[in-house]
Structure formats: structure tokens, C-alpha cells
Amino acid sequence: ELGNLMQLTTLFLWNNTLSGTIPSELGKLTQLTDLQTNNNQLNGTIPSELGHLIKLTTLFLGNNTLTGTIPSELGKLAKIANLQLPINQLYGKIPTELGDLMQLSTLYLWNNSLSGNIPSELGKLTQMMDLELNNNQLNGTLPRDLGNLMQLATLYLHNNTLTGEIPSEIGKLTQLTKLDLSFNQLNGIAPSELNLLPNLQFIIVSGNNKLSGNLTFLCENGNHSVYTNDTIANASCLCCNIDYFEIIW
């Protein structure tokens, strides 16, 4: 019956013990701007009909037991700024259509079972400030296109199976404060371009046993926390005034 509330603009159902599936009829609520059903016990799949909610700016479905893939139809939500689907049981690939969400500033997909590559199309989301894809089964290399996200402040990609080198383009993200690439399969030399990140508060690269290079330059500007591993050469910040530094074995 909620699908009959044609003038509804806000629907908050979070922090309850709701169960069952998300009704596909909610896709008829074309005036809806804010839909939050997070922190419940909802199951089943994400209805593709939610892609009809073209006025939606916020969609929170996190911390349920939702399964299935992320519907590509969510890429039609042209006004959405905040999309959060963490702590579910979603699987499959991240839809490339999410790269069409030009107003998106926050994307949380962490703690699912997503696989495949990180779509290079996410590099088109120039309003993105917080991108968290950690704790999945993502593989492939880090897209160089992520270097286009000039507003990005938080990038969490840890606990996946990402391979290849850290792209030097990450060094262009001058608003970046938090970078966590730990516990992947990254290799090569950590790019010196990371030194161009003036607002970086911490970087975590531990758990990448084939990653090498000198990260001490990150300490020289002060106020950095560098979590690394024993493959990083000369990882010492004794000459610097920083908040925290730790070598993870």
C-alpha cells in the first residue's frame, strides 16, 4: 500500500526489525527524494523499479541481508548524491551505469561479495567525495581514471584482491585525506606522486607483500599516519613530527 502514496517525498524506515523484501511498488513513488531502509532485516533483491525514482537524492539500504546483484537501473537516478548499500550479501559486478550518476558524492558498497573490476566509469563522478568499496572480492587493477575525482576525500579499497601497481594518478587527488589499499595483491613501487597529497591524514598499504618503494616522503610534510609493511624500504619517520606511524608485519 505504500506504493499508493504518490506525493510522498521522504520515507525513513531505518533502525527497526523489518523483514521480508523491499516492495517493487515503491518504484511508483516518483516524488520520493529520500529513501532509507537501512539497519533492518530485509532480504531478497534490490527492486530494479527503484530506478524509476528520478528525483531521489538519497538511497540507504545498508545493513540488511539483501542478495542478488546491484540493478543497473540505479544508474538512472540522475539526481542521487548519496548511495549506500553496505553490509549486505550483494554479489556480481559493480554496474558500469553507476558512472552516469554525475551528482553522486558518496558511494558505500563495502562488506558485500562484489566481484569483478572496479569500473573505470567511476572516474567520471567528479562530485565524488567518499568512495568505499572495501571488504569485497574485487579484482583487477586500480583504474587510472580514479585520478579524475578531484573532490575525493576518502578512498577505501582494502580487503579485496586488487592487483597491479598503485596508479601515479592517485597523486592528483589533492583533497584526499584517507587512503586505505591494504590487504590486496598490489605490487610494484609505491608512486612518488603520493607526495603531492597535501591533505593526506593517513595511508594504509599493509598486506600487499609485493609492494615496494620508499614511503618516507609521506612523513616529511608531517601530520601523516603511514601503515605499511616490511617490504617498504626505509620506512622510518623519526625525522618527522607525525601523529602515528606503524610498520605492519
PDB file of C-alpha atoms in Angstrom:
ATOM      1  CA  GLU A   1       0.000   0.000   0.000  1.00  0.00           C
ATOM      2  CA  LEU A   2       2.926   2.385   0.490  1.00  0.00           C
ATOM      3  CA  GLY A   3       3.192   2.364  -3.287  1.00  0.00           C
ATOM      4  CA  ASN A   4      -0.046   4.358  -3.427  1.00  0.00           C
ATOM      5  CA  LEU A   5       1.428   7.381  -1.626  1.00  0.00           C
ATOM      6  CA  MET A   6       2.104   9.227  -4.838  1.00  0.00           C
ATOM      7  CA  GLN A   7       3.038  12.538  -3.191  1.00  0.00           C
ATOM      8  CA  LEU A   8       5.450  11.018  -0.664  1.00  0.00           C
ATOM      9  CA  THR A   9       8.867  12.692  -0.716  1.00  0.00           C
ATOM     10  CA  THR A  10      10.605  11.108   2.302  1.00  0.00           C
ATOM     11  CA  LEU A  11      10.436   7.566   3.649  1.00  0.00           C
ATOM     12  CA  PHE A  12      12.523   6.690   6.721  1.00  0.00           C
ATOM     13  CA  LEU A  13      12.188   3.096   7.987  1.00  0.00           C
ATOM     14  CA  TRP A  14      15.682   2.619   9.365  1.00  0.00           C
ATOM     15  CA  ASN A  15      16.698   1.022  12.690  1.00  0.00           C
ATOM     16  CA  ASN A  16      13.803  -1.372  13.052  1.00  0.00           C
ATOM     17  CA  THR A  17      13.476  -5.141  12.708  1.00  0.00           C
ATOM     18  CA  LEU A  18      11.636  -5.105   9.401  1.00  0.00           C
ATOM     19  CA  SER A  19      11.911  -8.320   7.389  1.00  0.00           C
ATOM     20  CA  GLY A  20      10.842  -9.564   4.010  1.00  0.00           C
ATOM     21  CA  THR A  21      11.587  -7.947   0.672  1.00  0.00           C
ATOM     22  CA  ILE A  22      11.619  -4.338  -0.443  1.00  0.00           C
ATOM     23  CA  PRO A  23       8.313  -3.888  -2.313  1.00  0.00           C
ATOM     24  CA  SER A  24       8.783  -3.189  -6.008  1.00  0.00           C
ATOM     25  CA  GLU A  25       5.737  -0.905  -5.708  1.00  0.00           C
ATOM     26  CA  LEU A  26       7.973   1.719  -4.079  1.00  0.00           C
ATOM     27  CA  GLY A  27       9.172   2.374  -7.602  1.00  0.00           C
ATOM     28  CA  LYS A  28       5.870   4.165  -8.254  1.00  0.00           C
ATOM     29  CA  LEU A  29       6.702   6.911  -5.728  1.00  0.00           C
ATOM     30  CA  THR A  30       8.126   9.259  -8.319  1.00  0.00           C
ATOM     31  CA  GLN A  31       8.136  12.265  -5.946  1.00  0.00           C
ATOM     32  CA  LEU A  32      10.406  10.482  -3.476  1.00  0.00           C
ATOM     33  CA  THR A  33      13.713  12.232  -2.758  1.00  0.00           C
ATOM     34  CA  ASP A  34      14.927  10.291   0.295  1.00  0.00           C
ATOM     35  CA  LEU A  35      14.513   6.549   0.885  1.00  0.00           C
ATOM     36  CA  GLN A  36      16.175   4.968   3.917  1.00  0.00           C
ATOM     37  CA  THR A  37      15.515   1.362   4.970  1.00  0.00           C
ATOM     38  CA  ASN A  38      18.931   0.643   6.432  1.00  0.00           C
ATOM     39  CA  ASN A  39      19.566  -1.301   9.655  1.00  0.00           C
ATOM     40  CA  ASN A  40      16.761  -3.804   9.363  1.00  0.00           C
ATOM     41  CA  GLN A  41      16.458  -7.472   8.432  1.00  0.00           C
ATOM     42  CA  LEU A  42      15.290  -7.022   4.866  1.00  0.00           C
ATOM     43  CA  ASN A  43      16.141  -9.754   2.393  1.00  0.00           C
ATOM     44  CA  GLY A  44      15.621 -10.538  -1.247  1.00  0.00           C
ATOM     45  CA  THR A  45      16.937  -8.435  -4.088  1.00  0.00           C
ATOM     46  CA  ILE A  46      17.013  -4.695  -4.709  1.00  0.00           C
ATOM     47  CA  PRO A  47      13.999  -3.972  -6.939  1.00  0.00           C
ATOM     48  CA  SER A  48      15.019  -2.675 -10.340  1.00  0.00           C
ATOM     49  CA  GLU A  49      11.899  -0.480 -10.160  1.00  0.00           C
ATOM     50  CA  LEU A  50      13.780   1.845  -7.791  1.00  0.00           C
ATOM     51  CA  GLY A  51      15.432   3.145 -10.941  1.00  0.00           C
ATOM     52  CA  HIS A  52      12.153   4.964 -11.674  1.00  0.00           C
ATOM     53  CA  LEU A  53      12.679   7.295  -8.684  1.00  0.00           C
ATOM     54  CA  ILE A  54      14.262  10.023 -10.785  1.00  0.00           C
ATOM     55  CA  LYS A  55      14.000  12.655  -8.021  1.00  0.00           C
ATOM     56  CA  LEU A  56      15.815  10.508  -5.469  1.00  0.00           C
ATOM     57  CA  THR A  57      18.877  12.139  -3.877  1.00  0.00           C
ATOM     58  CA  THR A  58      19.478   9.655  -1.028  1.00  0.00           C
ATOM     59  CA  LEU A  59      19.164   5.862  -1.020  1.00  0.00           C
ATOM     60  CA  PHE A  60      20.233   3.975   2.119  1.00  0.00           C
ATOM     61  CA  LEU A  61      19.707   0.190   2.066  1.00  0.00           C
ATOM     62  CA  GLY A  62      22.690  -0.819   4.164  1.00  0.00           C
ATOM     63  CA  ASN A  63      22.956  -3.350   6.983  1.00  0.00           C
ATOM     64  CA  ASN A  64      20.282  -5.756   5.842  1.00  0.00           C
ATOM     65  CA  THR A  65      20.594  -9.198   4.238  1.00  0.00           C
ATOM     66  CA  LEU A  66      19.879  -8.150   0.671  1.00  0.00           C
ATOM     67  CA  THR A  67      21.115 -10.513  -2.010  1.00  0.00           C
ATOM     68  CA  GLY A  68      21.486 -10.544  -5.769  1.00  0.00           C
ATOM     69  CA  THR A  69      23.206  -8.028  -7.979  1.00  0.00           C
ATOM     70  CA  ILE A  70      23.083  -4.248  -7.906  1.00  0.00           C
ATOM     71  CA  PRO A  71      20.456  -3.314 -10.507  1.00  0.00           C
ATOM     72  CA  SER A  72      21.890  -1.424 -13.455  1.00  0.00           C
ATOM     73  CA  GLU A  73      18.681   0.633 -13.337  1.00  0.00           C
ATOM     74  CA  LEU A  74      20.105   2.558 -10.382  1.00  0.00           C
ATOM     75  CA  GLY A  75      22.231   4.284 -12.985  1.00  0.00           C
ATOM     76  CA  LYS A  76      19.084   6.204 -14.000  1.00  0.00           C
ATOM     77  CA  LEU A  77      18.939   8.065 -10.664  1.00  0.00           C
ATOM     78  CA  ALA A  78      20.352  11.237 -12.153  1.00  0.00           C
ATOM     79  CA  LYS A  79      19.881  13.349  -9.013  1.00  0.00           C
ATOM     80  CA  ILE A  80      21.218  10.919  -6.444  1.00  0.00           C
ATOM     81  CA  ALA A  81      24.042  12.227  -4.273  1.00  0.00           C
ATOM     82  CA  ASN A  82      24.275   9.572  -1.581  1.00  0.00           C
ATOM     83  CA  LEU A  83      24.053   5.844  -2.399  1.00  0.00           C
ATOM     84  CA  GLN A  84      24.756   3.431   0.439  1.00  0.00           C
ATOM     85  CA  LEU A  85      24.338  -0.348   0.121  1.00  0.00           C
ATOM     86  CA  PRO A  86      26.938  -1.690   2.608  1.00  0.00           C
ATOM     87  CA  ILE A  87      26.748  -4.757   4.876  1.00  0.00           C
ATOM     88  CA  ASN A  88      24.542  -6.902   2.698  1.00  0.00           C
ATOM     89  CA  GLN A  89      25.094 -10.045   0.654  1.00  0.00           C
ATOM     90  CA  LEU A  90      25.192  -8.429  -2.760  1.00  0.00           C
ATOM     91  CA  TYR A  91      27.274 -10.139  -5.414  1.00  0.00           C
ATOM     92  CA  GLY A  92      28.225  -9.743  -9.035  1.00  0.00           C
ATOM     93  CA  LYS A  93      29.877  -6.782 -10.691  1.00  0.00           C
ATOM     94  CA  ILE A  94      29.557  -3.107  -9.875  1.00  0.00           C
ATOM     95  CA  PRO A  95      27.340  -1.799 -12.703  1.00  0.00           C
ATOM     96  CA  THR A  96      29.160   0.479 -15.114  1.00  0.00           C
ATOM     97  CA  GLU A  97      25.931   2.506 -15.233  1.00  0.00           C
ATOM     98  CA  LEU A  98      26.778   3.961 -11.819  1.00  0.00           C
ATOM     99  CA  GLY A  99      29.276   6.068 -13.717  1.00  0.00           C
ATOM    100  CA  ASP A 100      26.322   8.057 -15.077  1.00  0.00           C
ATOM    101  CA  LEU A 101      25.378   9.392 -11.623  1.00  0.00           C
ATOM    102  CA  MET A 102      27.024  12.758 -12.070  1.00  0.00           C
ATOM    103  CA  GLN A 103      25.696  14.190  -8.764  1.00  0.00           C
ATOM    104  CA  LEU A 104      26.973  11.289  -6.672  1.00  0.00           C
ATOM    105  CA  SER A 105      29.218  12.351  -3.807  1.00  0.00           C
ATOM    106  CA  THR A 106      29.059   9.244  -1.564  1.00  0.00           C
ATOM    107  CA  LEU A 107      29.137   5.602  -2.661  1.00  0.00           C
ATOM    108  CA  TYR A 108      29.261   2.878   0.008  1.00  0.00           C
ATOM    109  CA  LEU A 109      29.336  -0.716  -1.254  1.00  0.00           C
ATOM    110  CA  TRP A 110      31.551  -2.203   1.455  1.00  0.00           C
ATOM    111  CA  ASN A 111      31.043  -5.545   3.189  1.00  0.00           C
ATOM    112  CA  ASN A 112      29.343  -7.373   0.355  1.00  0.00           C
ATOM    113  CA  SER A 113      30.544 -10.104  -2.019  1.00  0.00           C
ATOM    114  CA  LEU A 114      31.008  -7.949  -5.112  1.00  0.00           C
ATOM    115  CA  SER A 115      33.465  -9.224  -7.689  1.00  0.00           C
ATOM    116  CA  GLY A 116      34.978  -8.165 -10.985  1.00  0.00           C
ATOM    117  CA  ASN A 117      36.871  -4.995 -11.792  1.00  0.00           C
ATOM    118  CA  ILE A 118      36.322  -1.534 -10.352  1.00  0.00           C
ATOM    119  CA  PRO A 119      34.603   0.162 -13.318  1.00  0.00           C
ATOM    120  CA  SER A 120      36.722   2.858 -14.914  1.00  0.00           C
ATOM    121  CA  GLU A 121      33.436   4.721 -15.435  1.00  0.00           C
ATOM    122  CA  LEU A 122      33.508   5.711 -11.759  1.00  0.00           C
ATOM    123  CA  GLY A 123      36.239   8.127 -12.784  1.00  0.00           C
ATOM    124  CA  LYS A 124      33.536  10.310 -14.356  1.00  0.00           C
ATOM    125  CA  LEU A 125      31.958  11.046 -10.958  1.00  0.00           C
ATOM    126  CA  THR A 126      33.696  14.347 -10.398  1.00  0.00           C
ATOM    127  CA  GLN A 127      31.482  15.248  -7.399  1.00  0.00           C
ATOM    128  CA  MET A 128      32.566  12.118  -5.517  1.00  0.00           C
ATOM    129  CA  MET A 129      33.926  12.787  -2.029  1.00  0.00           C
ATOM    130  CA  ASP A 130      33.685   9.378  -0.337  1.00  0.00           C
ATOM    131  CA  LEU A 131      34.221   6.116  -2.227  1.00  0.00           C
ATOM    132  CA  GLU A 132      34.241   2.956  -0.102  1.00  0.00           C
ATOM    133  CA  LEU A 133      34.374  -0.422  -1.872  1.00  0.00           C
ATOM    134  CA  ASN A 134      36.313  -2.315   0.778  1.00  0.00           C
ATOM    135  CA  ASN A 135      35.674  -5.850   2.041  1.00  0.00           C
ATOM    136  CA  ASN A 136      34.509  -7.379  -1.207  1.00  0.00           C
ATOM    137  CA  GLN A 137      36.049  -9.710  -3.778  1.00  0.00           C
ATOM    138  CA  LEU A 138      37.000  -7.071  -6.337  1.00  0.00           C
ATOM    139  CA  ASN A 139      39.914  -7.892  -8.607  1.00  0.00           C
ATOM    140  CA  GLY A 140      41.829  -6.394 -11.498  1.00  0.00           C
ATOM    141  CA  THR A 141      43.868  -3.223 -11.343  1.00  0.00           C
ATOM    142  CA  LEU A 142      43.100   0.177  -9.853  1.00  0.00           C
ATOM    143  CA  PRO A 143      41.608   2.325 -12.634  1.00  0.00           C
ATOM    144  CA  ARG A 144      43.776   5.289 -13.528  1.00  0.00           C
ATOM    145  CA  ASP A 145      40.521   7.183 -14.072  1.00  0.00           C
ATOM    146  CA  LEU A 146      40.112   7.465 -10.290  1.00  0.00           C
ATOM    147  CA  GLY A 147      42.667  10.240 -10.566  1.00  0.00           C
ATOM    148  CA  ASN A 148      39.907  12.403 -12.058  1.00  0.00           C
ATOM    149  CA  LEU A 149      37.962  12.503  -8.775  1.00  0.00           C
ATOM    150  CA  MET A 150      39.316  15.853  -7.683  1.00  0.00           C
ATOM    151  CA  GLN A 151      36.842  16.235  -4.784  1.00  0.00           C
ATOM    152  CA  LEU A 152      37.620  12.815  -3.311  1.00  0.00           C
ATOM    153  CA  ALA A 153      38.484  12.880   0.407  1.00  0.00           C
ATOM    154  CA  THR A 154      38.140   9.175   1.334  1.00  0.00           C
ATOM    155  CA  LEU A 155      39.154   6.171  -0.774  1.00  0.00           C
ATOM    156  CA  TYR A 156      38.764   2.765   0.891  1.00  0.00           C
ATOM    157  CA  LEU A 157      39.568  -0.251  -1.300  1.00  0.00           C
ATOM    158  CA  HIS A 158      41.062  -2.553   1.326  1.00  0.00           C
ATOM    159  CA  ASN A 159      40.364  -6.262   1.741  1.00  0.00           C
ATOM    160  CA  ASN A 160      39.843  -7.124  -1.904  1.00  0.00           C
ATOM    161  CA  THR A 161      42.059  -8.983  -4.384  1.00  0.00           C
ATOM    162  CA  LEU A 162      43.220  -5.998  -6.433  1.00  0.00           C
ATOM    163  CA  THR A 163      46.432  -6.458  -8.384  1.00  0.00           C
ATOM    164  CA  GLY A 164      48.923  -4.347 -10.278  1.00  0.00           C
ATOM    165  CA  GLU A 165      50.587  -1.113  -9.300  1.00  0.00           C
ATOM    166  CA  ILE A 166      49.193   1.892  -7.452  1.00  0.00           C
ATOM    167  CA  PRO A 167      48.473   4.366 -10.281  1.00  0.00           C
ATOM    168  CA  SER A 168      50.503   7.547 -10.153  1.00  0.00           C
ATOM    169  CA  GLU A 169      47.265   9.400 -10.967  1.00  0.00           C
ATOM    170  CA  ILE A 170      46.212   8.930  -7.335  1.00  0.00           C
ATOM    171  CA  GLY A 171      48.748  11.671  -6.641  1.00  0.00           C
ATOM    172  CA  LYS A 172      46.409  14.171  -8.319  1.00  0.00           C
ATOM    173  CA  LEU A 173      43.743  13.771  -5.633  1.00  0.00           C
ATOM    174  CA  THR A 174      44.724  16.841  -3.658  1.00  0.00           C
ATOM    175  CA  GLN A 175      41.624  16.720  -1.418  1.00  0.00           C
ATOM    176  CA  LEU A 176      42.340  13.146  -0.319  1.00  0.00           C
ATOM    177  CA  THR A 177      42.616  12.713   3.462  1.00  0.00           C
ATOM    178  CA  LYS A 178      42.227   8.930   3.904  1.00  0.00           C
ATOM    179  CA  LEU A 179      43.620   6.230   1.625  1.00  0.00           C
ATOM    180  CA  ASP A 180      43.378   2.543   2.505  1.00  0.00           C
ATOM    181  CA  LEU A 181      44.630  -0.005  -0.036  1.00  0.00           C
ATOM    182  CA  SER A 182      45.628  -2.641   2.491  1.00  0.00           C
ATOM    183  CA  PHE A 183      45.259  -6.407   2.114  1.00  0.00           C
ATOM    184  CA  ASN A 184      45.127  -6.672  -1.635  1.00  0.00           C
ATOM    185  CA  GLN A 185      47.687  -8.106  -4.034  1.00  0.00           C
ATOM    186  CA  LEU A 186      49.202  -4.836  -5.188  1.00  0.00           C
ATOM    187  CA  ASN A 187      52.771  -4.880  -6.421  1.00  0.00           C
ATOM    188  CA  GLY A 188      55.415  -2.645  -7.899  1.00  0.00           C
ATOM    189  CA  ILE A 189      56.810   0.543  -6.425  1.00  0.00           C
ATOM    190  CA  ALA A 190      54.660   2.954  -4.443  1.00  0.00           C
ATOM    191  CA  PRO A 191      54.461   6.077  -6.670  1.00  0.00           C
ATOM    192  CA  SER A 192      56.293   9.163  -5.506  1.00  0.00           C
ATOM    193  CA  GLU A 193      53.310  11.206  -6.735  1.00  0.00           C
ATOM    194  CA  LEU A 194      51.631  10.373  -3.432  1.00  0.00           C
ATOM    195  CA  ASN A 195      53.831  13.132  -2.054  1.00  0.00           C
ATOM    196  CA  LEU A 196      51.526  15.573  -3.862  1.00  0.00           C
ATOM    197  CA  LEU A 197      48.687  14.848  -1.456  1.00  0.00           C
ATOM    198  CA  PRO A 198      48.842  17.843   0.911  1.00  0.00           C
ATOM    199  CA  ASN A 199      45.759  16.920   2.954  1.00  0.00           C
ATOM    200  CA  LEU A 200      46.511  13.228   3.470  1.00  0.00           C
ATOM    201  CA  GLN A 201      45.978  12.173   7.095  1.00  0.00           C
ATOM    202  CA  PHE A 202      46.740   8.506   6.722  1.00  0.00           C
ATOM    203  CA  ILE A 203      47.630   5.918   4.127  1.00  0.00           C
ATOM    204  CA  ILE A 204      47.405   2.174   4.765  1.00  0.00           C
ATOM    205  CA  VAL A 205      49.099  -0.229   2.354  1.00  0.00           C
ATOM    206  CA  SER A 206      49.853  -3.150   4.665  1.00  0.00           C
ATOM    207  CA  GLY A 207      49.113  -6.669   3.490  1.00  0.00           C
ATOM    208  CA  ASN A 208      50.462  -6.107  -0.037  1.00  0.00           C
ATOM    209  CA  ASN A 209      53.540  -8.273   0.165  1.00  0.00           C
ATOM    210  CA  LYS A 210      54.831  -7.469  -3.317  1.00  0.00           C
ATOM    211  CA  LEU A 211      54.601  -3.717  -2.882  1.00  0.00           C
ATOM    212  CA  SER A 212      57.925  -1.960  -2.514  1.00  0.00           C
ATOM    213  CA  GLY A 213      59.410   1.501  -2.517  1.00  0.00           C
ATOM    214  CA  ASN A 214      60.107   4.371  -0.188  1.00  0.00           C
ATOM    215  CA  LEU A 215      57.162   5.906   1.621  1.00  0.00           C
ATOM    216  CA  THR A 216      59.133   8.128   3.944  1.00  0.00           C
ATOM    217  CA  PHE A 217      58.367  11.158   1.800  1.00  0.00           C
ATOM    218  CA  LEU A 218      54.810  10.963   3.117  1.00  0.00           C
ATOM    219  CA  CYS A 219      56.105  11.769   6.575  1.00  0.00           C
ATOM    220  CA  GLU A 220      58.153  14.777   5.615  1.00  0.00           C
ATOM    221  CA  ASN A 221      55.165  17.100   5.444  1.00  0.00           C
ATOM    222  CA  GLY A 222      54.063  15.973   8.905  1.00  0.00           C
ATOM    223  CA  ASN A 223      50.598  15.008  10.149  1.00  0.00           C
ATOM    224  CA  HIS A 224      50.557  11.693   8.311  1.00  0.00           C
ATOM    225  CA  SER A 225      49.911   8.201   9.570  1.00  0.00           C
ATOM    226  CA  VAL A 226      51.583   5.627   7.348  1.00  0.00           C
ATOM    227  CA  TYR A 227      50.682   1.969   7.790  1.00  0.00           C
ATOM    228  CA  THR A 228      52.941  -0.116   5.634  1.00  0.00           C
ATOM    229  CA  ASN A 229      54.737  -3.465   5.727  1.00  0.00           C
ATOM    230  CA  ASP A 230      58.238  -4.820   5.820  1.00  0.00           C
ATOM    231  CA  THR A 231      58.619  -4.626   2.034  1.00  0.00           C
ATOM    232  CA  ILE A 232      58.658  -0.839   2.094  1.00  0.00           C
ATOM    233  CA  ALA A 233      62.236   0.369   2.217  1.00  0.00           C
ATOM    234  CA  ASN A 234      63.421   2.985   4.705  1.00  0.00           C
ATOM    235  CA  ALA A 235      60.021   3.204   6.353  1.00  0.00           C
ATOM    236  CA  SER A 236      61.031   5.483   9.171  1.00  0.00           C
ATOM    237  CA  CYS A 237      59.538   8.741  10.323  1.00  0.00           C
ATOM    238  CA  LEU A 238      61.978   9.537  13.096  1.00  0.00           C
ATOM    239  CA  CYS A 239      62.887  12.778  11.373  1.00  0.00           C
ATOM    240  CA  CYS A 240      59.314  13.965  11.240  1.00  0.00           C
ATOM    241  CA  ASN A 241      56.585  15.236  13.524  1.00  0.00           C
ATOM    242  CA  ILE A 242      53.626  12.959  12.812  1.00  0.00           C
ATOM    243  CA  ASP A 243      50.728  11.638  14.820  1.00  0.00           C
ATOM    244  CA  TYR A 244      51.286   7.940  14.252  1.00  0.00           C
ATOM    245  CA  PHE A 245      53.466   5.564  12.304  1.00  0.00           C
ATOM    246  CA  GLU A 246      53.455   1.802  12.356  1.00  0.00           C
ATOM    247  CA  ILE A 247      55.035  -0.974  10.360  1.00  0.00           C
ATOM    248  CA  ILE A 248      52.609  -3.892   9.962  1.00  0.00           C
ATOM    249  CA  TRP A 249      54.399  -7.219   9.678  1.00  0.00           C
TER     250      TRP A 249
END
